[in-house]
C-alpha positions as a printed NumPy array, in Angstrom:
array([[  2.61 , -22.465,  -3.331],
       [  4.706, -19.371,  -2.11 ],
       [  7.616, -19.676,   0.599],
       [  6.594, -17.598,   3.345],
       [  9.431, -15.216,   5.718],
       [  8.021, -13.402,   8.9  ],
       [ 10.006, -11.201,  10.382],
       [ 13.388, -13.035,   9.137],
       [ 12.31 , -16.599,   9.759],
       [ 10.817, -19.008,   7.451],
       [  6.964, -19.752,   8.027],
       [  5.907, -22.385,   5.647],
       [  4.129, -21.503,   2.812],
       [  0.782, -20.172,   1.076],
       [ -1.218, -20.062,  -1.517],
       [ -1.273, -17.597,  -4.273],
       [ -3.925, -17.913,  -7.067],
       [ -3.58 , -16.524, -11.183],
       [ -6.538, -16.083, -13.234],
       [ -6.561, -15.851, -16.64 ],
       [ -7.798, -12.298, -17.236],
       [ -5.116, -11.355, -15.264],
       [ -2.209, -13.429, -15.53 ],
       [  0.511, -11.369, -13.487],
       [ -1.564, -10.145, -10.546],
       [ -1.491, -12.314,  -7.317],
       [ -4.567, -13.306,  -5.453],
       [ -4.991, -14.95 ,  -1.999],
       [ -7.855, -15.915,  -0.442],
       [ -9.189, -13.631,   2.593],
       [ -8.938, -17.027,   5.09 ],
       [ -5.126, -17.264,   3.979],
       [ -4.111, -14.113,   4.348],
       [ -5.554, -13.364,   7.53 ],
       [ -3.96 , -16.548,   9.071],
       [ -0.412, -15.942,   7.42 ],
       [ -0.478, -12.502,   9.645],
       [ -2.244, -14.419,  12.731],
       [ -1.437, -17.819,  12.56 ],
       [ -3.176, -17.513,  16.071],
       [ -6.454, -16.562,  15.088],
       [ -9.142, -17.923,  12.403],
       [-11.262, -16.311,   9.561],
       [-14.628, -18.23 ,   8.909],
       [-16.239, -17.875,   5.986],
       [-19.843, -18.483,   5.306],
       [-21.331, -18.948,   1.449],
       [-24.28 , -17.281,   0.365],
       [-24.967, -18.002,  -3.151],
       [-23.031, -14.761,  -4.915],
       [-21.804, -13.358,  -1.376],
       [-19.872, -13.936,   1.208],
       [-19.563, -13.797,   4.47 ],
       [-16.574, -13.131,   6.239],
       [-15.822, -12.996,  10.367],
       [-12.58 , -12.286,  12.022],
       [-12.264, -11.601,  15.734],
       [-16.351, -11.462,  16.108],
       [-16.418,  -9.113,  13.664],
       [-18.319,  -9.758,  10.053],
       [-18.13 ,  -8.431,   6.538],
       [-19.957,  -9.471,   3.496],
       [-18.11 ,  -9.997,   0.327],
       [-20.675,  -9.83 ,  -3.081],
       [-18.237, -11.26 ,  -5.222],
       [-20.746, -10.655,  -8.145],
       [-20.72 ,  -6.462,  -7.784],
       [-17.36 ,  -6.487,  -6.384],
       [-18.445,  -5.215,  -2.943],
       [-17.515,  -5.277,   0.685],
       [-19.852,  -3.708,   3.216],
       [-19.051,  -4.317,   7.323],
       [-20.795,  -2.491,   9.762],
       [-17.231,  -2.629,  11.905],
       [-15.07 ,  -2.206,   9.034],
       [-12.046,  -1.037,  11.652],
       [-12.546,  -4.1  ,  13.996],
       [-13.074,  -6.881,  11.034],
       [ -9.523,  -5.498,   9.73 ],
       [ -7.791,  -5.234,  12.605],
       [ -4.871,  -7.358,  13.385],
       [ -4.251,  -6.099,  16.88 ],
       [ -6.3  ,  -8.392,  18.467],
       [ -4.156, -10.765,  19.644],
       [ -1.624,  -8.234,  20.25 ],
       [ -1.255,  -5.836,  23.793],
       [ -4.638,  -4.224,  23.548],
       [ -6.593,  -7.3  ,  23.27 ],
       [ -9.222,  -5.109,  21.544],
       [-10.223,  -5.197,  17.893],
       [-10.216,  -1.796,  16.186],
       [ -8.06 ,  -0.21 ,  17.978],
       [ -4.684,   0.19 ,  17.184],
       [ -1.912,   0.956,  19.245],
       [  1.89 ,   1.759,  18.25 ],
       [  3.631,  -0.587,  20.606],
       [  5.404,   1.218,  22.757],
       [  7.189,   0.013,  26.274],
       [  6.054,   3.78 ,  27.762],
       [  1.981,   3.093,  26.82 ],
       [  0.08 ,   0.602,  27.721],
       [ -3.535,   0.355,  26.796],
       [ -5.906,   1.54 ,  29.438],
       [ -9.921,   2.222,  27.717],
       [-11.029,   3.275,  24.323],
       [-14.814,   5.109,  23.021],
       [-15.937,   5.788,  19.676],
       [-18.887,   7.835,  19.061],
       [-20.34 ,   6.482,  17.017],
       [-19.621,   2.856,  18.193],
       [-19.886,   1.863,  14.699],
       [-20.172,   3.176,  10.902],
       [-21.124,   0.748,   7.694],
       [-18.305,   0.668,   5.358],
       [-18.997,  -0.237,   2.087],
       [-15.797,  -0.218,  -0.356],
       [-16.569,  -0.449,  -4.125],
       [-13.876,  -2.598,  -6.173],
       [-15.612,  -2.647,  -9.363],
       [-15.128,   1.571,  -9.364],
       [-11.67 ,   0.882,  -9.625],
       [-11.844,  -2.351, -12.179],
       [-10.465,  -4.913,  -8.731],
       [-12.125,  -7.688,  -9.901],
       [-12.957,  -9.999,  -6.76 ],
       [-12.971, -13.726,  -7.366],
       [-14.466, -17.436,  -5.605],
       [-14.033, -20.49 ,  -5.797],
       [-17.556, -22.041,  -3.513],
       [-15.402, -21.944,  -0.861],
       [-13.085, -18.776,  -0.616],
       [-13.662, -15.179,  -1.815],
       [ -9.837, -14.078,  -2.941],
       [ -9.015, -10.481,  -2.992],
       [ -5.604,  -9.294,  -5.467],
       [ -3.   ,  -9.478,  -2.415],
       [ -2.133,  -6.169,  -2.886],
       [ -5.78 ,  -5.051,  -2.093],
       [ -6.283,  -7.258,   0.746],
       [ -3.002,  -6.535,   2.245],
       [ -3.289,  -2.67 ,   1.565],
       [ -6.407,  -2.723,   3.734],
       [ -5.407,  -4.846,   6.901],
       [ -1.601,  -3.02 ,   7.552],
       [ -2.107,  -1.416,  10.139],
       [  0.118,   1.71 ,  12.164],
       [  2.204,  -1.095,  14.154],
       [  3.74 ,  -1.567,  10.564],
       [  1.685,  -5.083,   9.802],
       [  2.366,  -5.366,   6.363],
       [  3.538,  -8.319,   3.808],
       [  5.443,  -7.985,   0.099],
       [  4.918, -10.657,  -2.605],
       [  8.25 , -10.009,  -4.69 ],
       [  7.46 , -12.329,  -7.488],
       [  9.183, -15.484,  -5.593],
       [  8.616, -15.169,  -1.703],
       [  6.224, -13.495,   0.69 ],
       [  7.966, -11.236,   3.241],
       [  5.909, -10.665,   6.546],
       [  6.459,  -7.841,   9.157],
       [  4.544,  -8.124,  12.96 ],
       [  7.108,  -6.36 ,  14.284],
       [  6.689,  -2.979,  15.855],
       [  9.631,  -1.754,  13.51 ],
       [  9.328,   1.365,  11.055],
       [ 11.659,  -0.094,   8.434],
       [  9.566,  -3.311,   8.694],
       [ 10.511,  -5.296,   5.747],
       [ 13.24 ,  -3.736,   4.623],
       [ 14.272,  -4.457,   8.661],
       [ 14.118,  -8.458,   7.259],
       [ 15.847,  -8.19 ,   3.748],
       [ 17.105,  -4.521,   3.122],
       [ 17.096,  -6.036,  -0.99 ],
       [ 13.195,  -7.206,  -1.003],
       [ 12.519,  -4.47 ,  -3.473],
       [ 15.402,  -4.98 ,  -5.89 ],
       [ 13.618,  -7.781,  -8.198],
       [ 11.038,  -5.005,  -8.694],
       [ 13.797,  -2.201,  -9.96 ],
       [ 15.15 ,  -4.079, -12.512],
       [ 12.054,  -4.707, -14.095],
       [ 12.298,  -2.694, -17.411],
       [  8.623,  -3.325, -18.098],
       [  5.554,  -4.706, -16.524],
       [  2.327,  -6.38 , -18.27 ],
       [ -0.529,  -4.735, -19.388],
       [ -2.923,  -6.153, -16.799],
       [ -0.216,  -5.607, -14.115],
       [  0.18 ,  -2.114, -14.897],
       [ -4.026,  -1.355, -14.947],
       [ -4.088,  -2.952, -11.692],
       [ -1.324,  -0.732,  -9.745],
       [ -2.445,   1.964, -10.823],
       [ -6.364,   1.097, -10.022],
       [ -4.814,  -0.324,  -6.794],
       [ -3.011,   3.258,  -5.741],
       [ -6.413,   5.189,  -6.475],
       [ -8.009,   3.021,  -4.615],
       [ -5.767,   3.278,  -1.633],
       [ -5.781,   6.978,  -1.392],
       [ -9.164,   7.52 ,  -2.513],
       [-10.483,   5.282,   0.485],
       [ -7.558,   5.101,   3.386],
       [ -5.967,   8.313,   3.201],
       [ -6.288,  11.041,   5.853],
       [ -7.068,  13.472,   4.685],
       [ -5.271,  16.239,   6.331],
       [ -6.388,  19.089,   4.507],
       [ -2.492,  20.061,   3.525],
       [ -1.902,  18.737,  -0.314],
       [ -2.345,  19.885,  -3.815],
       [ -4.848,  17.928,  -4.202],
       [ -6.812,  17.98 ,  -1.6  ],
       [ -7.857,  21.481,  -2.495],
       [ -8.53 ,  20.559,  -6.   ],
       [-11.312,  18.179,  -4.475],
       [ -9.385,  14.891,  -4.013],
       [-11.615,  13.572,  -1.022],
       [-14.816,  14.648,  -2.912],
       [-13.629,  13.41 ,  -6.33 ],
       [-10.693,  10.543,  -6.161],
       [ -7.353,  10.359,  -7.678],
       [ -8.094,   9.729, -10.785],
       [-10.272,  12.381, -11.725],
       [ -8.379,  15.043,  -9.402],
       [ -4.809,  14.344, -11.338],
       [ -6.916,  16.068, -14.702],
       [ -7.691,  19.256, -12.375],
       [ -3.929,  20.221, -11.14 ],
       [ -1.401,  21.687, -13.396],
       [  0.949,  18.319, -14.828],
       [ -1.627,  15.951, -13.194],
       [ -2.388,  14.595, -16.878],
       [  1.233,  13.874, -17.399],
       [  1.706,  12.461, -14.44 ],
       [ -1.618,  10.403, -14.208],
       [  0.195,   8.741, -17.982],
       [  3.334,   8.07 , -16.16 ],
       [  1.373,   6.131, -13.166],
       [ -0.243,   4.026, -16.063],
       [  2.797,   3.134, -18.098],
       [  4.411,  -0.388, -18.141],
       [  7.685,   1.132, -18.134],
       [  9.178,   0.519, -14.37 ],
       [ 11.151,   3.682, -14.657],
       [  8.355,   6.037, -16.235],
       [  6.279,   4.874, -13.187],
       [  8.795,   5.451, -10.694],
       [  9.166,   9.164, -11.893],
       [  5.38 ,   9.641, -12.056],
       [  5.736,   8.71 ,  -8.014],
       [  7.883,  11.196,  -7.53 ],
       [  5.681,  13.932,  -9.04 ],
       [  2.696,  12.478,  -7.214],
       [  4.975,  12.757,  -4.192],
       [  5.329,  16.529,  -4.331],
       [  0.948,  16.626,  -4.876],
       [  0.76 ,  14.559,  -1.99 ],
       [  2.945,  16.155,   0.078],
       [  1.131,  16.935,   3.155],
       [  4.035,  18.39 ,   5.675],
       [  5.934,  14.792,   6.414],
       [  3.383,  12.24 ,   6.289],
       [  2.538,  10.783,   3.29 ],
       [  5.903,   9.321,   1.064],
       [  5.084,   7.867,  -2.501],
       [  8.061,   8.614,  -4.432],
       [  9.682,   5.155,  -5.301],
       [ 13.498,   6.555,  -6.458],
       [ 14.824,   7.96 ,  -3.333],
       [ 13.776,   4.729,  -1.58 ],
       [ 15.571,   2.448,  -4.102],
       [ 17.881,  -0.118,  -2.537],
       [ 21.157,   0.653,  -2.608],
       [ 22.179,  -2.407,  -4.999],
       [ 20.457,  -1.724,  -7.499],
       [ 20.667,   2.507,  -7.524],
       [ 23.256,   2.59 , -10.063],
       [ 21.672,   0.599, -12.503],
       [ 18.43 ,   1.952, -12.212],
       [ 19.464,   5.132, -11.77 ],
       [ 20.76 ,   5.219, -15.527],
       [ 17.496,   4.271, -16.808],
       [ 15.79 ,   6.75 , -14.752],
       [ 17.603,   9.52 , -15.475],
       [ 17.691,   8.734, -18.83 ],
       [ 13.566,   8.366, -18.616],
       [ 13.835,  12.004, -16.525],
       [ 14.94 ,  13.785, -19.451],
       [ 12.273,  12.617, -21.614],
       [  8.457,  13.3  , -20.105],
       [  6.924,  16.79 , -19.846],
       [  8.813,  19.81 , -18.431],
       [  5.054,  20.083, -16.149],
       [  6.301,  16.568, -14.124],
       [ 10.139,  18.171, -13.843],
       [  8.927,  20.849, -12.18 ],
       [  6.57 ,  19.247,  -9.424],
       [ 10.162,  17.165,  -8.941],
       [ 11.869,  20.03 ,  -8.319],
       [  9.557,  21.664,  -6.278],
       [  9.358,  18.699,  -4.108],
       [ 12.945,  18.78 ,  -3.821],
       [ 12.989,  22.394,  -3.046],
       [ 10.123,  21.795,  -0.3  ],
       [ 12.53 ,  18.831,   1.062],
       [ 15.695,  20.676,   1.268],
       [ 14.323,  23.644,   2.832],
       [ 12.611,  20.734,   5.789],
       [ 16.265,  19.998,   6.328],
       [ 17.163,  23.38 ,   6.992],
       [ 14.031,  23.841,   9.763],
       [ 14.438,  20.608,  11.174],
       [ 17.735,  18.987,  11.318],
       [ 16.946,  16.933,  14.302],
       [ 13.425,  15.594,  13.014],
       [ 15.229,  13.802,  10.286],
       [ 16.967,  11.026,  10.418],
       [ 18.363,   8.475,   8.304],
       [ 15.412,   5.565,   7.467],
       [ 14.928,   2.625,   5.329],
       [ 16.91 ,   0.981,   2.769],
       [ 18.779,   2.933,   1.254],
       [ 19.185,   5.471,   4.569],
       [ 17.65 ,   8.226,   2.917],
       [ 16.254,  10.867,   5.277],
       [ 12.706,  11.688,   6.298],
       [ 10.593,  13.342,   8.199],
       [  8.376,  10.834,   9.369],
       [  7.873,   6.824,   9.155],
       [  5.678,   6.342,   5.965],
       [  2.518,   4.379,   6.054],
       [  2.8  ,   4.032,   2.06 ],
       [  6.273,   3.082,   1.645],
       [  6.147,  -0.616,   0.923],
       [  2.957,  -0.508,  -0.182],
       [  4.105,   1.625,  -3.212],
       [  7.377,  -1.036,  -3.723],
       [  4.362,  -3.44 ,  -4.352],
       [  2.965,  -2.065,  -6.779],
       [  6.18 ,  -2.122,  -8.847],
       [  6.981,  -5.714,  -8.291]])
């Protein structure tokens, strides 16, 4: 049982499972989740021998916990937590905003089957008769949404942001991500999974805006994984991403940062980010880390830097001090606290 904050305020508590063959990952069931964002609303779940099935407002998806599968044929509505929000419309999601207010929406087509394939990425799903549980990274890497819906397990307490508020959690504790800097080194099972959980964000939720390194080395036609072997340093980088060391990670971030970089949007590099009470500290060790992997990473670094600097010269205005640790950016990152999970 795991305290529970949304948005600053204490909201009883949850459930998080362990299972053996991976001792330091967190799971939650789908039904628990989905009511710890909408304590409003109600997941039903249906059991079908070796699958699932899931609904959430009217909306169904089938969980084979067996293959490791999800498949909804209104993937965008089952996930969307807007429903009880201004629009009153699942899938479709709305910044709130006190200049917009929802008027009509059309999709052509009004529907596409989704299937998403954990077992590609070694996310082992898991039941118990009853539930289907999803690693709460996964689960909650696939509901937040662009009103900055999101939640943080930091080892001892679940932080939850509703609030239409770009620094989201860090808005509720501007420290939830210092437990996960002074780390030294993770688990073996914990470090498999964040990096099979980051490929399998970007391989399936990403934009693809055309604009990156490795999008033109095939990223949307080949995944992560297998695109980081076809860029110059991507190999080095890929080893950093898979290392238990917290600080070898965090550097292999901020090379996959400067890949990634896609004119403002997308912000994966974990160092700049770091909260302010724990930068010195973790600072040694990371400069101390910096000095030691492949001149190939230091330079995507420094080209990334290089790229940033000269966006501060172009657009003064269009940054603006953001987050924790009031570093500046461009824009309000989707992937921001998603990546501190990973590192918890």
């Amino acid at each position: 049982m795991v305290n529970v904050n949304r948005n600053g305020k204490d909201a009883g508590q949850v459930t998080l499972r362990f299972y053996n063959d991976m001792p330091h990952v967190p799971y939650i069931s789908a039904t628990a989740y989905y009511h710890m964002m909408l304590p409003t609303a109600l997941m039903t779940v249906v059991n079908q021998g070796n699958c699932y099935q899931l609904t959430a407002a009217h909306v169904t998806a089938t969980v084979d916990v067996v293959n490791d599968v999800m498949t909804s044929d209104a993937y965008s509505s089952f996930i969307s937590l807007m429903i009880e929000e201004n629009t009153g419309q699942a899938g479709f999601e709305i910044i709130s905003s006190p200049f917009l207010q929802f008027d009509s929406h059309l999709y052509e087509p009004v529907s596409t089957a989704v299937t998403l394939n954990f077992r590609k990425y070694g996310i082992d799903l898991h039941d118990d008769g009853k539930e289907t549980c999803f690693p709460f990274a996964t689960i909650n890497d696939m509901f937040t949404d662009a009103d900055f819906r999101m939640a943080c397990y930091d080892g001892d307490r679940i932080l939850v942001n509703t609030d239409n508020d770009e620094d989201g959690l860090a808005a509720i504790d501007k420290n939830y991500a210092a437990l996960a800097y002074k780390v030294v080194e993770v688990s073996e099972d914990f470090a498999s999974f964040r990096y099979a959980e980051l490929c399998f964000v970007i391989d399936n939720f990403y934009g693809y805006p055309g604009r990156n390194t490795l999008e033109k080395n095939g990223l949307r036609q080949k995944g992560l994984d297998v695109t980081l072997d076809a860029v110059g340093g991507g190999k080095e980088v890929k080893q950093l991403l898979k290392s238990k060391k917290q600080t070898e990670f965090v550097v292999g971030t901020e090379a996959l940062n400067c890949l990634m970089d896609d004119g403002g949007h997308t912000t994966l590099g974990l160092w700049r980010i770091a909260p302010k009470i724990v930068k010195e500290e973790f600072g040694s060790r990371y400069k101390e880390t910096y000095r030691t992997v492949p001149a190939s990473v230091t330079q995507l670094i420094e080209n990334g830097e290089k790229d940033l600097e000269e966006k501060e010269k172009e657009y003064p205005l269009a940054l603006r001090p953001s987050g924790p640790t009031g570093t500046a950016r461009l824009h309000p990152p989707r992937c921001t606290a998603s990546m501190h999970r990973y590192i918890t």
